[in-house]
PDB file of C-alpha atoms and ligand atoms in Angstrom:
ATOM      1  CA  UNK U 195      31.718  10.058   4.427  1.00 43.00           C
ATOM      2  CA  UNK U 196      28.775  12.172   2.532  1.00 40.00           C
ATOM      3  CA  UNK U 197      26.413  13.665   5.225  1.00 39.00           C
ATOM      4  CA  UNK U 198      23.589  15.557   4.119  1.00 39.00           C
ATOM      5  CA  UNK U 199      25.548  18.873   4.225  1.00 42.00           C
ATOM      6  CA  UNK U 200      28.448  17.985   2.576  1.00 42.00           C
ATOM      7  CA  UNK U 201      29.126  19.469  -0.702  1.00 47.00           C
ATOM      8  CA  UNK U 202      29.527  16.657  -2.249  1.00 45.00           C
ATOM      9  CA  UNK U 203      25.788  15.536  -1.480  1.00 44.00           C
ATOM     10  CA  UNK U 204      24.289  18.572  -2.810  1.00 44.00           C
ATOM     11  CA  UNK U 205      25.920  18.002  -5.983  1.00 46.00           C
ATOM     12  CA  UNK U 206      24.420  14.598  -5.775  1.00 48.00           C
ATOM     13  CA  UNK U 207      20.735  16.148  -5.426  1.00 54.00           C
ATOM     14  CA  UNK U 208      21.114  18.643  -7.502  1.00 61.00           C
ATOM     15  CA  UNK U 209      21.911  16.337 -10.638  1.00 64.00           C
ATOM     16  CA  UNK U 210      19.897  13.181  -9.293  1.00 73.00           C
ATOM     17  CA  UNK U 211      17.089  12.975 -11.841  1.00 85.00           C
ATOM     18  CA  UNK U 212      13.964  12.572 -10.920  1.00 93.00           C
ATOM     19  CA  UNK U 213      12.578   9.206 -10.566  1.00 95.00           C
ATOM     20  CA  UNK U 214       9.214   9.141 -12.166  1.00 97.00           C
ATOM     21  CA  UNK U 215       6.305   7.224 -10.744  1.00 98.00           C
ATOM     22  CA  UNK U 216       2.780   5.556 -10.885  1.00 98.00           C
ATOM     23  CA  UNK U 217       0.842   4.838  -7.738  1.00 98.00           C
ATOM     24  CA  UNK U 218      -2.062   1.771  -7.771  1.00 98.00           C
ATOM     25  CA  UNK U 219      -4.671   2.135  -5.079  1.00 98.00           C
ATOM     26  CA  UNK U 220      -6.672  -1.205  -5.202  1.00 98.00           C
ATOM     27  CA  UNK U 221     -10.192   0.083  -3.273  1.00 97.00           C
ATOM     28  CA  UNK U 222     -12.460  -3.060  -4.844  1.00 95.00           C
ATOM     29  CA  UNK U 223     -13.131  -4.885  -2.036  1.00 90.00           C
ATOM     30  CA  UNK U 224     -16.036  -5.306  -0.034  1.00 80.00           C
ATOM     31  CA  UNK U 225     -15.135  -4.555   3.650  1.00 73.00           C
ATOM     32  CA  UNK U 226     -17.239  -7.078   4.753  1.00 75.00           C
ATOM     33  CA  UNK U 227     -15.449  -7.131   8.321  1.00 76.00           C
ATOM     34  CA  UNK U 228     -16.282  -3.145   8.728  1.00 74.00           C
ATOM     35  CA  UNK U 229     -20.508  -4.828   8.872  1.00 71.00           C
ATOM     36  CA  UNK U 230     -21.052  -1.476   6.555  1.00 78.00           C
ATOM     37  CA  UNK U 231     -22.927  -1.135   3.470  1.00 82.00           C
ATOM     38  CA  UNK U 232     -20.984   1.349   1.658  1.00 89.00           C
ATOM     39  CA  UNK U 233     -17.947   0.165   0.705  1.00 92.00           C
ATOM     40  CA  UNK U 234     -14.564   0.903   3.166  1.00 93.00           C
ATOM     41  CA  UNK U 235     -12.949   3.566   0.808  1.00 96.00           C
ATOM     42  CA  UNK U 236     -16.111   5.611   0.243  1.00 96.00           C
ATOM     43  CA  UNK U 237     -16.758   5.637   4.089  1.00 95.00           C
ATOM     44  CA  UNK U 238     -16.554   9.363   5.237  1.00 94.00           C
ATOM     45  CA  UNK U 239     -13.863  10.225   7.747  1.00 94.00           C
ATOM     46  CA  UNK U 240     -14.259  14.028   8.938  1.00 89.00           C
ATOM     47  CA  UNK U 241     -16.077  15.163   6.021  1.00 91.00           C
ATOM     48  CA  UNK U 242     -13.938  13.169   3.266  1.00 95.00           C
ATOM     49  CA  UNK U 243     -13.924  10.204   1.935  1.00 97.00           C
ATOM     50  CA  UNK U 244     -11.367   7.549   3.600  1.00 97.00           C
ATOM     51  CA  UNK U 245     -10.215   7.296  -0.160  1.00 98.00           C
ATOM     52  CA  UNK U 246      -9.558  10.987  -0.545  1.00 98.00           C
ATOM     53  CA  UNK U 247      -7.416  11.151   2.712  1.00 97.00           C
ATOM     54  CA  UNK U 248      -5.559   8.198   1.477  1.00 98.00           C
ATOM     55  CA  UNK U 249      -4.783   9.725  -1.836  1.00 98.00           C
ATOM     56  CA  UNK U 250      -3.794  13.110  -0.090  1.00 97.00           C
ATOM     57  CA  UNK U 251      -0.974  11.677   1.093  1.00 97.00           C
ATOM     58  CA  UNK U 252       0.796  11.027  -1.544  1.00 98.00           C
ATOM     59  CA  UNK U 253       0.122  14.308  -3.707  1.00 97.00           C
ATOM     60  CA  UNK U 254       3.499  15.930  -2.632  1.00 96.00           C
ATOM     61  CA  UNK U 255       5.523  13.073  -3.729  1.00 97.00           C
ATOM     62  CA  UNK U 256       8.057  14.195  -6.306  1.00 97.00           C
ATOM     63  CA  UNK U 257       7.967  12.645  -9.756  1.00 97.00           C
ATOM     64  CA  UNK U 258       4.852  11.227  -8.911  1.00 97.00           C
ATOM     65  CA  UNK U 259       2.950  10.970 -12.448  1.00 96.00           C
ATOM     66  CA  UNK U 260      -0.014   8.406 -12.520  1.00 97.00           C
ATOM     67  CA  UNK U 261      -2.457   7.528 -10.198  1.00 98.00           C
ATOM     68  CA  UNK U 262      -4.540   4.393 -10.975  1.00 98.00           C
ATOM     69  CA  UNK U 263      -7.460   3.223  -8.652  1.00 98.00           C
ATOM     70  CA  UNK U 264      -8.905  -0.278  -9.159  1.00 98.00           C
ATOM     71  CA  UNK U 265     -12.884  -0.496  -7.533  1.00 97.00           C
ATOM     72  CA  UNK U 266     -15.677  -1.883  -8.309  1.00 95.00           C
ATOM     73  CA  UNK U 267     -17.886  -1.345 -11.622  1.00 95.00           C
ATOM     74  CA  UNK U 268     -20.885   0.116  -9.201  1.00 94.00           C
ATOM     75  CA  UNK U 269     -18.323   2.665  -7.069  1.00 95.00           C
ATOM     76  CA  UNK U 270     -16.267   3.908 -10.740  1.00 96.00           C
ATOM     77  CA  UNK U 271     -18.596   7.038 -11.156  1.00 96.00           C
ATOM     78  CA  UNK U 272     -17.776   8.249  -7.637  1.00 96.00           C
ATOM     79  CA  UNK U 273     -14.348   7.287  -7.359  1.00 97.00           C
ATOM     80  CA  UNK U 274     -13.965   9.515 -10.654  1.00 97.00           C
ATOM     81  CA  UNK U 275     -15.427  12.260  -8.802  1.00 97.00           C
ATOM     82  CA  UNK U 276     -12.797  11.748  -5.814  1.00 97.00           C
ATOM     83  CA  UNK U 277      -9.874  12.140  -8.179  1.00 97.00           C
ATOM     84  CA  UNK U 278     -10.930  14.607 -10.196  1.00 96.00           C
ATOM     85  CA  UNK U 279     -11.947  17.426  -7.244  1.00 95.00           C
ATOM     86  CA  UNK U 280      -8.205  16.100  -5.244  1.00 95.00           C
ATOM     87  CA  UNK U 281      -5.846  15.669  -8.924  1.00 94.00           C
ATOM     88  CA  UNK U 282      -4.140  19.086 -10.615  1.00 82.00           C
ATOM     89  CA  UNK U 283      -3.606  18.656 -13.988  1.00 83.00           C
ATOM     90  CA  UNK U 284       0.020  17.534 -13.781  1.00 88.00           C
ATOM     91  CA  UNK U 285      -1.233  14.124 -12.383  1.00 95.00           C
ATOM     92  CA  UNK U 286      -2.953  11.818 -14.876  1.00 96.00           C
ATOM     93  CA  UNK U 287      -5.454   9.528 -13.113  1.00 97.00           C
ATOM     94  CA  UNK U 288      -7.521   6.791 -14.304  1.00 97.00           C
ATOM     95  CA  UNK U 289     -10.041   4.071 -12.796  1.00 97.00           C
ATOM     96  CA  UNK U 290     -10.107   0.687 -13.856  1.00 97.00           C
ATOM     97  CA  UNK U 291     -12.541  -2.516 -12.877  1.00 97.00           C
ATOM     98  CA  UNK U 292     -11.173  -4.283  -9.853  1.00 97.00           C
ATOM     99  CA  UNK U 293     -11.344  -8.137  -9.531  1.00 95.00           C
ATOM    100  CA  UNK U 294     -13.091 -10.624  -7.098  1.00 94.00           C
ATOM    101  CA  UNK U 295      -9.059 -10.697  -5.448  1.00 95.00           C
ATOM    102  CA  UNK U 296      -6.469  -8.204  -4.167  1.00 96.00           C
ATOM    103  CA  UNK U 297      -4.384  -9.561  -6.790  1.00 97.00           C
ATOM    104  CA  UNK U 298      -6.391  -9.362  -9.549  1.00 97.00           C
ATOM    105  CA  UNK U 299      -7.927  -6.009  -8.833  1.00 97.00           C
ATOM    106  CA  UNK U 300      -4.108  -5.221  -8.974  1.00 98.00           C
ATOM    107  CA  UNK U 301      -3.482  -7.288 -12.097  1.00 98.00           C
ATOM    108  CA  UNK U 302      -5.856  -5.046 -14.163  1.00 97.00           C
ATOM    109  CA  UNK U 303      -4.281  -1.824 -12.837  1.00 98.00           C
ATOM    110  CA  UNK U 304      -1.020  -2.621 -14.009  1.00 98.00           C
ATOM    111  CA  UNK U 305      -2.024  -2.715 -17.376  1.00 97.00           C
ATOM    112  CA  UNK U 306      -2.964   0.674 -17.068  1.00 97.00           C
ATOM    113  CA  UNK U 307       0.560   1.978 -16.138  1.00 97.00           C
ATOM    114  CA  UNK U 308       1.997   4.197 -18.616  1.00 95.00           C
ATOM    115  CA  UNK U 309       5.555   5.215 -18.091  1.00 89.00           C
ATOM    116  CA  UNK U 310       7.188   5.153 -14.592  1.00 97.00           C
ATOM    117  CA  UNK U 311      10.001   3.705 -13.487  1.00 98.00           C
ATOM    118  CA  UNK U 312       8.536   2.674 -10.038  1.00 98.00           C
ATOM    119  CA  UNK U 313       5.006   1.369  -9.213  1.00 98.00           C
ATOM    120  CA  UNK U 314       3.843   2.025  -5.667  1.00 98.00           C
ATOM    121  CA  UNK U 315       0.906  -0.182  -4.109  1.00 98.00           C
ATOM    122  CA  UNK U 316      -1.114   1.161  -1.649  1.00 98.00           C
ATOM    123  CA  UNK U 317      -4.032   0.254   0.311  1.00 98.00           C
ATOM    124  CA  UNK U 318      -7.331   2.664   0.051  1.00 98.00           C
ATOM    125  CA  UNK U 319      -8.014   1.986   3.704  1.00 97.00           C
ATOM    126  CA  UNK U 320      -4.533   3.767   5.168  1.00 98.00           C
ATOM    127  CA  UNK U 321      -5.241   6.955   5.110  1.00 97.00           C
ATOM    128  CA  UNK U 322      -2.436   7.641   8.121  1.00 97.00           C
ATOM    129  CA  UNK U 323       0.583   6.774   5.969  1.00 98.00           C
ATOM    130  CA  UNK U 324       3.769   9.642   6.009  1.00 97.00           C
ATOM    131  CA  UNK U 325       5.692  11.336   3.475  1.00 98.00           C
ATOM    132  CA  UNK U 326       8.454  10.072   5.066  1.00 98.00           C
ATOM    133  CA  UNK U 327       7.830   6.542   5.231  1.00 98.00           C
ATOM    134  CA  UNK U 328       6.614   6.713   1.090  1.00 98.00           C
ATOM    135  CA  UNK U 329       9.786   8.360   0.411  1.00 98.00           C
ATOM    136  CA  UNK U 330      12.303   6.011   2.084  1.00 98.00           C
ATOM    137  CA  UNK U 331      10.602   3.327   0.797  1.00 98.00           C
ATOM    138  CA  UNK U 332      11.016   4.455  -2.828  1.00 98.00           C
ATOM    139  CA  UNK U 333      14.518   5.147  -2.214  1.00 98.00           C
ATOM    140  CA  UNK U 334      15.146   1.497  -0.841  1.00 98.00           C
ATOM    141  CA  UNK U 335      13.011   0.450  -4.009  1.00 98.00           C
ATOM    142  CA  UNK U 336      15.486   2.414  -6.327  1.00 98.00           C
ATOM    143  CA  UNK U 337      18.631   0.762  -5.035  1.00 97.00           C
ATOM    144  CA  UNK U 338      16.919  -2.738  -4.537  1.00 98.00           C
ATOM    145  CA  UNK U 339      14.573  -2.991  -7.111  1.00 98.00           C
ATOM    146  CA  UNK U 340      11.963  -3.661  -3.876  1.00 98.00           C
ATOM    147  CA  UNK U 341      10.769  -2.600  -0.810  1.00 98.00           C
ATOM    148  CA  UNK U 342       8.044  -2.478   1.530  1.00 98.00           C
ATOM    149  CA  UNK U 343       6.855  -0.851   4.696  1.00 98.00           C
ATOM    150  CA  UNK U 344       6.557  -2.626   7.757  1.00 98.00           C
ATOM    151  CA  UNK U 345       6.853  -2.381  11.738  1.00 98.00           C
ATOM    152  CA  UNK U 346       8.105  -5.554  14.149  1.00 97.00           C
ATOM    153  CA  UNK U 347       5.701  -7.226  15.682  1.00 97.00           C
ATOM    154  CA  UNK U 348       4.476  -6.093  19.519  1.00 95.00           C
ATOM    155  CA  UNK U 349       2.977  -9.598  20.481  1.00 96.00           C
ATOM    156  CA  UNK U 350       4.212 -12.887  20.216  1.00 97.00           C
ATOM    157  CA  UNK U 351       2.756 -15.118  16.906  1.00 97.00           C
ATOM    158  CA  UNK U 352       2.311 -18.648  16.753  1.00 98.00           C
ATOM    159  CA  UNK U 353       1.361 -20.853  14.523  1.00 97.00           C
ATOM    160  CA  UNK U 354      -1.463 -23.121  14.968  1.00 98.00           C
ATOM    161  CA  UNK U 355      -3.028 -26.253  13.408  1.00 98.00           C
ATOM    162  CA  UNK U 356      -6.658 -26.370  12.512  1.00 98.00           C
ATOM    163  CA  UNK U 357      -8.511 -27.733  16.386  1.00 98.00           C
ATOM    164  CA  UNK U 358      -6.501 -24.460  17.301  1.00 98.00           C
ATOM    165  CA  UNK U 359      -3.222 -26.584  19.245  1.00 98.00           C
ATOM    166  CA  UNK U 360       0.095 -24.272  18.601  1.00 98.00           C
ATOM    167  CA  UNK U 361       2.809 -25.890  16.021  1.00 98.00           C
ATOM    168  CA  UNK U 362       5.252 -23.259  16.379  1.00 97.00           C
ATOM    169  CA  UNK U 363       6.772 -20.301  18.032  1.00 98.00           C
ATOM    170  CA  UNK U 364       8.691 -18.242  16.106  1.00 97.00           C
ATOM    171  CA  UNK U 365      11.157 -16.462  17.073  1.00 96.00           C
ATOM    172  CA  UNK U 366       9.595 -12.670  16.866  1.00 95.00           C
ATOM    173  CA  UNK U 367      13.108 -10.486  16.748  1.00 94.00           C
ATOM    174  CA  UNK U 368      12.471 -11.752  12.900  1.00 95.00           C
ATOM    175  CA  UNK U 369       9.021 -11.138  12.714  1.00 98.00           C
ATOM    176  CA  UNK U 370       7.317  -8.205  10.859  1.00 98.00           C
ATOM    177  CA  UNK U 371       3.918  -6.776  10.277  1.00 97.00           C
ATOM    178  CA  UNK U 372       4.074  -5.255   6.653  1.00 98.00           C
ATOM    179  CA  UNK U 373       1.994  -2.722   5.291  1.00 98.00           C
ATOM    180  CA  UNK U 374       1.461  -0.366   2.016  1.00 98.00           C
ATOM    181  CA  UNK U 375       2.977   1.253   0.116  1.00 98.00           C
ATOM    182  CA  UNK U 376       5.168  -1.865  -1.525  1.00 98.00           C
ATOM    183  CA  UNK U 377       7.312  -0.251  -4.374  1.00 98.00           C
ATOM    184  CA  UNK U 378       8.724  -2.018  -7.217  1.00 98.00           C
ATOM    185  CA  UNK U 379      10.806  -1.092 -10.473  1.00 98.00           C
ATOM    186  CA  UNK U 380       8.066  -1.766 -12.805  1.00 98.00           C
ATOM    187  CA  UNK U 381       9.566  -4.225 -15.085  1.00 98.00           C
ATOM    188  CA  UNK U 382       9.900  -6.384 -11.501  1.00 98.00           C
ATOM    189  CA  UNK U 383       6.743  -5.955 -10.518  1.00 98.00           C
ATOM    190  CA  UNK U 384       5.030  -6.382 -14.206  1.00 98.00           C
ATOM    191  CA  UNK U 385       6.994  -9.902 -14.878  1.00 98.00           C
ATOM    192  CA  UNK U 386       5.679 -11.147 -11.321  1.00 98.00           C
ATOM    193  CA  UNK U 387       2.235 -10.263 -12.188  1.00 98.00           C
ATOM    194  CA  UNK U 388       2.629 -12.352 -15.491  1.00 97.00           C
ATOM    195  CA  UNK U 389       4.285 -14.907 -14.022  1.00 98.00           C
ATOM    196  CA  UNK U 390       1.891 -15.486 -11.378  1.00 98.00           C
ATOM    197  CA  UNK U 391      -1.416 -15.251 -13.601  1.00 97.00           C
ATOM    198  CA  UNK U 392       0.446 -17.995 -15.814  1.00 97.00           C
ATOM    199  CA  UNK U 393       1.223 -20.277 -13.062  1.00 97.00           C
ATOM    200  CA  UNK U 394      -1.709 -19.880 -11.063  1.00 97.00           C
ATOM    201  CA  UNK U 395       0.200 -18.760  -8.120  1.00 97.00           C
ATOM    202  CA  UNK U 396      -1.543 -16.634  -5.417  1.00 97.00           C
ATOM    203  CA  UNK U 397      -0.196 -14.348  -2.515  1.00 96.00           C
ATOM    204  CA  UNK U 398      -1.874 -12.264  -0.330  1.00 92.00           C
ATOM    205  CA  UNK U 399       0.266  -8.962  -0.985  1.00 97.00           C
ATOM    206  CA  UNK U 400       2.508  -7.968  -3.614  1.00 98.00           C
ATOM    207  CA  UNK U 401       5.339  -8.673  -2.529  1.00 98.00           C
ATOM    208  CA  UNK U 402       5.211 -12.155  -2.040  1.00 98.00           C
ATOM    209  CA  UNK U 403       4.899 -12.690  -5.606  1.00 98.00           C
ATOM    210  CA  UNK U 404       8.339 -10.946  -6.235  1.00 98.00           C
ATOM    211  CA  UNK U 405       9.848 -13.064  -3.410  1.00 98.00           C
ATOM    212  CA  UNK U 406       8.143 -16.255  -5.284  1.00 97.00           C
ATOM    213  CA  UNK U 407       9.913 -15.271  -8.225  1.00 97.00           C
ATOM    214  CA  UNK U 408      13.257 -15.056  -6.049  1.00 97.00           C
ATOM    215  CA  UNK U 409      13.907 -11.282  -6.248  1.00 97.00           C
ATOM    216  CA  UNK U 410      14.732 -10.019  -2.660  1.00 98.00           C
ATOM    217  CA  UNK U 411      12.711  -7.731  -1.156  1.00 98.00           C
ATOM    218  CA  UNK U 412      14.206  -5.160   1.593  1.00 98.00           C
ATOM    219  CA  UNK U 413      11.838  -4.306   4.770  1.00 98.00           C
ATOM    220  CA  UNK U 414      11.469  -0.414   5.306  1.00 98.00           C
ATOM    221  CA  UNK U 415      10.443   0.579   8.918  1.00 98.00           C
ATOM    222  CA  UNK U 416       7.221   2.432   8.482  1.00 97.00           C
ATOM    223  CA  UNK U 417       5.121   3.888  11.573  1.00 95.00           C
ATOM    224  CA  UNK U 418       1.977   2.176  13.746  1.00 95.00           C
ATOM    225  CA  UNK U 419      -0.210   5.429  12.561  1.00 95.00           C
ATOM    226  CA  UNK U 420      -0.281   3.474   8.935  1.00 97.00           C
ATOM    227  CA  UNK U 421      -2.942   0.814   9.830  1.00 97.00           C
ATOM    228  CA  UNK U 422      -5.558  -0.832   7.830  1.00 96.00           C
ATOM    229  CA  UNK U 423      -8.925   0.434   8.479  1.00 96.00           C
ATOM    230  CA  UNK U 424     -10.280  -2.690   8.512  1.00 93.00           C
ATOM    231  CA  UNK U 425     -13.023  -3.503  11.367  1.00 93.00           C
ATOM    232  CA  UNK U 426     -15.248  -1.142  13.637  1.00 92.00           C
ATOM    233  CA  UNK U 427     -12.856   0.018  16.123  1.00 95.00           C
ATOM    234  CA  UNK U 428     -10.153   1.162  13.371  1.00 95.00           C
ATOM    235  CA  UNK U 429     -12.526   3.503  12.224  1.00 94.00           C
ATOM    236  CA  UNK U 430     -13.330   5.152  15.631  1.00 95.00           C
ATOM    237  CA  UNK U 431      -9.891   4.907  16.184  1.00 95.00           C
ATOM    238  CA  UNK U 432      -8.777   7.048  12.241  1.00 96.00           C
ATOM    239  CA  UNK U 433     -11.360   9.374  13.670  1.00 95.00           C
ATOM    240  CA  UNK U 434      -9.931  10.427  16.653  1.00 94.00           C
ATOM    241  CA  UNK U 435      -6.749  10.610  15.219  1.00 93.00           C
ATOM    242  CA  UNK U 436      -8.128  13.234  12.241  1.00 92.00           C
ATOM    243  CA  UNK U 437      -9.994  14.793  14.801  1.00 89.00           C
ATOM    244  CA  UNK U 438      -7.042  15.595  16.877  1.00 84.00           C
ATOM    245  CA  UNK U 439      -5.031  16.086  13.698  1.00 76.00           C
ATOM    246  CA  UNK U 440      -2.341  13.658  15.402  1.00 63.00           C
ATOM    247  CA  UNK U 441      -0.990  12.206  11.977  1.00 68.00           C
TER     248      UNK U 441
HETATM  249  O1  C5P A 771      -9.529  -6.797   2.170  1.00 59.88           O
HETATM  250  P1  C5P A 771      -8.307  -6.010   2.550  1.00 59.88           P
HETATM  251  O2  C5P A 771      -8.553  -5.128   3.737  1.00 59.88           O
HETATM  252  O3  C5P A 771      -7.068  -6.816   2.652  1.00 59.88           O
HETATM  253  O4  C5P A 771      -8.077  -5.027   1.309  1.00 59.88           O
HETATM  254  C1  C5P A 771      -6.936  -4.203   1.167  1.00 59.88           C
HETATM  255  C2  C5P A 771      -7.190  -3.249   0.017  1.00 59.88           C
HETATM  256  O5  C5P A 771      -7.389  -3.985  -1.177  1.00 59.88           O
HETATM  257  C3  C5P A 771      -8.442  -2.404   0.238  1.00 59.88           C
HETATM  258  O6  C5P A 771      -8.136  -1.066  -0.124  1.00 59.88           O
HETATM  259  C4  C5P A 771      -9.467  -3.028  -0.680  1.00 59.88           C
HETATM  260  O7  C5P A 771     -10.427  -2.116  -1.174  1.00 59.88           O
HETATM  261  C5  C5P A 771      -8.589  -3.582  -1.814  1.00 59.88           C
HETATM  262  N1  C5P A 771      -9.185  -4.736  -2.511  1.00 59.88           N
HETATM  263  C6  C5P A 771      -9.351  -4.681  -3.906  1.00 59.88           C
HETATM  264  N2  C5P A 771      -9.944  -5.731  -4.556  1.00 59.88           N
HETATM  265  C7  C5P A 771     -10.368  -6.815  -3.885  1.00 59.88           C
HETATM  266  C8  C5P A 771     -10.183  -6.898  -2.484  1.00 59.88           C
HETATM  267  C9  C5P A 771      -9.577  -5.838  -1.819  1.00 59.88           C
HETATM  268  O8  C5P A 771      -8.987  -3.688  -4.533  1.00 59.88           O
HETATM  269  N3  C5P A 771     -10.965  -7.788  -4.550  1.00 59.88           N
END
């Protein structure tokens, strides 16, 4: 068996190249649930941005190369600003135009990506996400080609038809709420992309669009701190937690 300590393993790491990487942070959309003017990832969470925190978090990641955010054409100038007081030099970063969708506001950062041999999606709006979680889902992505982040679900889900009568229980031991960062080799995650603009398919993360394609997907178990800042009480809630410097 290798353990961590074993000699063999530190041979491993000492030879394992490093896997390079480009990270997409789609921050175009409107936040129209967070009744705000200003735009989510521009909101200011203990004197920063909730885009810069975001970002942060993923500045120690090794082999990291590109950063790519997709916003709007009205929020580019400061979103340059953001990235260029948080990005050393041996990070190249770039904005692009986001689209009217998720998807597409993902779509036209893709194009963008230079060279890396995994892409990493993650949401603006979760600021609270570990170093931990990002690496061990890039290592599942490595092996499987991808992976997401995710926790099981704490209540019970059903299904329900439109006058609000359930259809279905399902059984929740299979059940997971998935979150950002979803890695991808790129060449995965590029033919998906093209695949889905040409057929007109939409999903509502990335994932789904590999799993359309029929590429399996492996389920990383992330932690509750990486949430979606998403209505009022999420953002009381990522302030108390900065506040108390909790995660
Ligand atoms: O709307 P939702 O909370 O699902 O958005 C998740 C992330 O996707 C946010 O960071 C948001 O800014 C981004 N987004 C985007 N382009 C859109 C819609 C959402 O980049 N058209």
């Amino acid at each position: 068996m290798i353990t961590a300590s074993s000699p063999l393993a530190t041979r491993c790491s000492l030879s394992d190249p490093v896997i390079s990487k480009a990270l997409i942070i789609p921050a175009a959309g409107s936040g129209k649930r967070m009744q705000r003017d200003v735009p989510k990832p521009f909101i200011e969470l203990v004197g920063q941005p909730i885009l810069a925190h975001t970002i942060g978090r993923f500045l120690k990641l090794e082999g990291l190369n590109q950063i790519i955010v997709a916003t709007s054409s009205q929020s580019i100038s400061r979103t340059e600003g953001i990235l260029q007081e948080l990005i050393g030099g041996e990070i190249s970063w770039s904005c692009v135009e986001g689209g009217t969708e998720r998807q597409y506001s993902i779509q036209n950062a893709l194009q963008a990506v230079a060279d890396a041999q995994l892409v990493l999606v993650h949401d603006a709006v979760r600021p609270f996400v570990s170093l931990k979680s990002i690496k061990a889902c890039c290592e599942a992505a490595e092996k499987t080609g991808a992976a997401v982040l995710g926790t099981p679900v704490k209540d019970t889900i059903k299904k329900i038809d439109k006058e609000h009568f359930v259809e279905e229980t399902p059984d929740r031991r299979f059940l997971w709420q998935i979150q950002t960062p979803q890695v991808f080799k790129t060449g995965i995650l590029q033919k998906a992309y093209h695949l889905a603009d040409e057929q007109n398919y939409f999903g509502t993360d990335d994932a789904s669009l590999v799993e359309w394609m029929g590429e399996p997907v492996q389920v990383v178990q992330g932690d509750r701190h990486n949430f979606k800042i998403t209505y009022p009480q999420d953002l009381e809630y990522a302030r108390a937690l900065v506040k108390k410097r909790e995660c």
